[in-house]
Amino acid sequence: MTTRDNLSEHLEEGIDVKSLPQTFQDAIEIARGLNVRYLWIDALCIIQNEDDHEDWKRECGNMASIYRNSHVTVAAAWANSANDGCFTSPDPGVVIGPLMMRNVSHLPLFATPKNSEDFPILTRAWTYQERLLAPRVIYFSHQEILWDCLERRTYHRRRQS
């Protein structure tokens, strides 16, 4: 997280990836895997813990543009905190089993998955604009990966044994 106290250090020395919460580390790996060169994470790009919220107020005006112009938004749909990560297994190299891919274009634009306990992110008000404005969102949950974009909604679901 970026604060006034560590802002200079972050800008001058960078941030050690290993020091970041697991969800941020996973998002970096996902971005690398998609060949996305730049990653915007609000807790790193907006100064946190300010009494006057000056930076947040300034950056809040840019949020619509950030999401609308993003390549893809990565959502750790099942995570309750930044420490939980995007993946069911903490090791993204672990194979979680065969995946089935299905097109589900018949879903309404803002449909929610049946297993809403796998998607607590959708219950948080501040994520609504991400979902509304981002051209593409990849949701990672316990059981599935959901690709949501303006043209198609597709998901990979673990086969139940």
GROMACS .gro file of N, CA and C in nm, residues 98-156:
model
  177
   98PRO      N    1  -0.913  -3.064  -1.469
   98PRO     CA    2  -0.960  -3.027  -1.603
   98PRO      C    3  -1.061  -2.912  -1.596
   99LEU      N    4  -1.059  -2.829  -1.697
   99LEU     CA    5  -1.151  -2.716  -1.703
   99LEU      C    6  -1.245  -2.734  -1.821
  100MET      N    7  -1.370  -2.700  -1.803
  100MET     CA    8  -1.467  -2.699  -1.911
  100MET      C    9  -1.488  -2.554  -1.951
  101MET      N   10  -1.497  -2.529  -2.080
  101MET     CA   11  -1.523  -2.393  -2.125
  101MET      C   12  -1.662  -2.389  -2.185
  102ARG      N   13  -1.740  -2.294  -2.141
  102ARG     CA   14  -1.875  -2.279  -2.193
  102ARG      C   15  -1.902  -2.132  -2.225
  103ASN      N   16  -1.969  -2.111  -2.335
  103ASN     CA   17  -2.016  -1.976  -2.366
  103ASN      C   18  -2.148  -1.958  -2.294
  104VAL      N   19  -2.163  -1.848  -2.230
  104VAL     CA   20  -2.288  -1.822  -2.158
  104VAL      C   21  -2.340  -1.684  -2.198
  105SER      N   22  -2.346  -1.662  -2.327
  105SER     CA   23  -2.385  -1.530  -2.377
  105SER      C   24  -2.531  -1.497  -2.348
  106HIS      N   25  -2.608  -1.596  -2.303
  106HIS     CA   26  -2.749  -1.570  -2.275
  106HIS      C   27  -2.770  -1.500  -2.140
  107LEU      N   28  -2.665  -1.485  -2.062
  107LEU     CA   29  -2.678  -1.418  -1.932
  107LEU      C   30  -2.697  -1.268  -1.952
  108PRO      N   31  -2.779  -1.208  -1.870
  108PRO     CA   32  -2.791  -1.061  -1.875
  108PRO      C   33  -2.655  -0.998  -1.842
  109LEU      N   34  -2.635  -0.876  -1.887
  109LEU     CA   35  -2.506  -0.809  -1.871
  109LEU      C   36  -2.459  -0.808  -1.726
  110PHE      N   37  -2.549  -0.789  -1.631
  110PHE     CA   38  -2.506  -0.781  -1.492
  110PHE      C   39  -2.556  -0.899  -1.410
  111ALA      N   40  -2.566  -1.014  -1.472
  111ALA     CA   41  -2.605  -1.134  -1.397
  111ALA      C   42  -2.495  -1.167  -1.298
  112THR      N   43  -2.534  -1.228  -1.187
  112THR     CA   44  -2.435  -1.273  -1.090
  112THR      C   45  -2.430  -1.423  -1.093
  113PRO      N   46  -2.314  -1.482  -1.065
  113PRO     CA   47  -2.301  -1.627  -1.065
  113PRO      C   48  -2.392  -1.690  -0.960
  114LYS      N   49  -2.432  -1.815  -0.985
  114LYS     CA   50  -2.518  -1.887  -0.891
  114LYS      C   51  -2.449  -1.904  -0.757
  115ASN      N   52  -2.321  -1.931  -0.758
  115ASN     CA   53  -2.245  -1.950  -0.635
  115ASN      C   54  -2.191  -1.816  -0.588
  116SER      N   55  -2.277  -1.731  -0.536
  116SER     CA   56  -2.234  -1.596  -0.500
  116SER      C   57  -2.131  -1.598  -0.387
  117GLU      N   58  -2.125  -1.708  -0.309
  117GLU     CA   59  -2.021  -1.716  -0.206
  117GLU      C   60  -1.883  -1.723  -0.270
  118ASP      N   61  -1.876  -1.762  -0.397
  118ASP     CA   62  -1.750  -1.763  -0.470
  118ASP      C   63  -1.717  -1.624  -0.527
  119PHE      N   64  -1.810  -1.531  -0.519
  119PHE     CA   65  -1.792  -1.399  -0.577
  119PHE      C   66  -1.829  -1.287  -0.479
  120PRO      N   67  -1.771  -1.283  -0.359
  120PRO     CA   68  -1.806  -1.175  -0.266
  120PRO      C   69  -1.772  -1.037  -0.320
  121ILE      N   70  -1.682  -1.030  -0.418
  121ILE     CA   71  -1.645  -0.900  -0.475
  121ILE      C   72  -1.767  -0.830  -0.535
  122LEU      N   73  -1.863  -0.909  -0.583
  122LEU     CA   74  -1.980  -0.849  -0.646
  122LEU      C   75  -2.076  -0.786  -0.546
  123THR      N   76  -2.052  -0.806  -0.418
  123THR     CA   77  -2.137  -0.745  -0.315
  123THR      C   78  -2.079  -0.613  -0.265
  124ARG      N   79  -1.963  -0.575  -0.315
  124ARG     CA   80  -1.896  -0.453  -0.268
  124ARG      C   81  -1.930  -0.337  -0.362
  125ALA      N   82  -1.984  -0.231  -0.306
  125ALA     CA   83  -2.032  -0.119  -0.387
  125ALA      C   84  -1.922  -0.056  -0.471
  126TRP      N   85  -1.800  -0.044  -0.416
  126TRP     CA   86  -1.695   0.027  -0.489
  126TRP      C   87  -1.646  -0.051  -0.611
  127THR      N   88  -1.682  -0.179  -0.624
  127THR     CA   89  -1.640  -0.255  -0.742
  127THR      C   90  -1.741  -0.243  -0.856
  128TYR      N   91  -1.855  -0.181  -0.831
  128TYR     CA   92  -1.958  -0.168  -0.932
  128TYR      C   93  -1.907  -0.094  -1.056
  129GLN      N   94  -1.833   0.015  -1.035
  129GLN     CA   95  -1.783   0.091  -1.150
  129GLN      C   96  -1.683   0.010  -1.232
  130GLU      N   97  -1.604  -0.073  -1.166
  130GLU     CA   98  -1.511  -0.159  -1.240
  130GLU      C   99  -1.589  -0.249  -1.336
  131ARG      N  100  -1.693  -0.308  -1.283
  131ARG     CA  101  -1.774  -0.402  -1.360
  131ARG      C  102  -1.850  -0.330  -1.471
  132LEU      N  103  -1.898  -0.212  -1.443
  132LEU     CA  104  -1.977  -0.136  -1.539
  132LEU      C  105  -1.890  -0.077  -1.650
  133LEU      N  106  -1.771  -0.027  -1.616
  133LEU     CA  107  -1.691   0.050  -1.711
  133LEU      C  108  -1.582  -0.030  -1.782
  134ALA      N  109  -1.528  -0.133  -1.720
  134ALA     CA  110  -1.418  -0.207  -1.780
  134ALA      C  111  -1.466  -0.283  -1.904
  135PRO      N  112  -1.390  -0.277  -2.013
  135PRO     CA  113  -1.433  -0.350  -2.132
  135PRO      C  114  -1.424  -0.502  -2.115
  136ARG      N  115  -1.336  -0.547  -2.028
  136ARG     CA  116  -1.318  -0.690  -2.003
  136ARG      C  117  -1.282  -0.711  -1.856
  137VAL      N  118  -1.341  -0.812  -1.794
  137VAL     CA  119  -1.308  -0.846  -1.656
  137VAL      C  120  -1.285  -0.997  -1.650
  138ILE      N  121  -1.178  -1.038  -1.582
  138ILE     CA  122  -1.155  -1.179  -1.553
  138ILE      C  123  -1.176  -1.197  -1.404
  139TYR      N  124  -1.276  -1.279  -1.367
  139TYR     CA  125  -1.304  -1.308  -1.227
  139TYR      C  126  -1.244  -1.443  -1.192
  140PHE      N  127  -1.167  -1.448  -1.086
  140PHE     CA  128  -1.111  -1.574  -1.036
  140PHE      C  129  -1.187  -1.611  -0.910
  141SER      N  130  -1.246  -1.732  -0.907
  141SER     CA  131  -1.316  -1.778  -0.788
  141SER      C  132  -1.261  -1.915  -0.747
  142HIS      N  133  -1.321  -1.974  -0.645
  142HIS     CA  134  -1.279  -2.108  -0.600
  142HIS      C  135  -1.297  -2.212  -0.710
  143GLN      N  136  -1.407  -2.204  -0.781
  143GLN     CA  137  -1.444  -2.310  -0.875
  143GLN      C  138  -1.432  -2.272  -1.021
  144GLU      N  139  -1.420  -2.143  -1.051
  144GLU     CA  140  -1.423  -2.106  -1.191
  144GLU      C  141  -1.347  -1.978  -1.219
  145ILE      N  142  -1.321  -1.962  -1.348
  145ILE     CA  143  -1.266  -1.838  -1.400
  145ILE      C  144  -1.371  -1.787  -1.497
  146LEU      N  145  -1.419  -1.666  -1.473
  146LEU     CA  146  -1.524  -1.609  -1.556
  146LEU      C  147  -1.466  -1.494  -1.636
  147TRP      N  148  -1.482  -1.500  -1.768
  147TRP     CA  149  -1.440  -1.394  -1.859
  147TRP      C  150  -1.566  -1.318  -1.895
  148ASP      N  151  -1.567  -1.189  -1.869
  148ASP     CA  152  -1.685  -1.107  -1.892
  148ASP      C  153  -1.645  -0.988  -1.977
  149CYS      N  154  -1.704  -0.976  -2.095
  149CYS     CA  155  -1.676  -0.860  -2.178
  149CYS      C  156  -1.803  -0.820  -2.251
  150LEU      N  157  -1.795  -0.714  -2.327
  150LEU     CA  158  -1.914  -0.663  -2.394
  150LEU      C  159  -1.968  -0.761  -2.499
  151GLU      N  160  -1.881  -0.844  -2.555
  151GLU     CA  161  -1.924  -0.935  -2.661
  151GLU      C  162  -1.954  -1.076  -2.615
  152ARG      N  163  -1.889  -1.120  -2.509
  152ARG     CA  164  -1.905  -1.260  -2.470
  152ARG      C  165  -1.878  -1.279  -2.323
  153ARG      N  166  -1.952  -1.371  -2.265
  153ARG     CA  167  -1.927  -1.414  -2.127
  153ARG      C  168  -1.895  -1.563  -2.135
  154THR      N  169  -1.779  -1.599  -2.087
  154THR     CA  170  -1.732  -1.737  -2.093
  154THR      C  171  -1.677  -1.775  -1.958
  155TYR      N  172  -1.687  -1.902  -1.924
  155TYR     CA  173  -1.626  -1.942  -1.798
  155TYR      C  174  -1.560  -2.077  -1.811
  156HIS      N  175  -1.459  -2.098  -1.727
  156HIS     CA  176  -1.393  -2.226  -1.710
  156HIS      C  177  -1.436  -2.274  -1.573
   0.00000   0.00000   0.00000
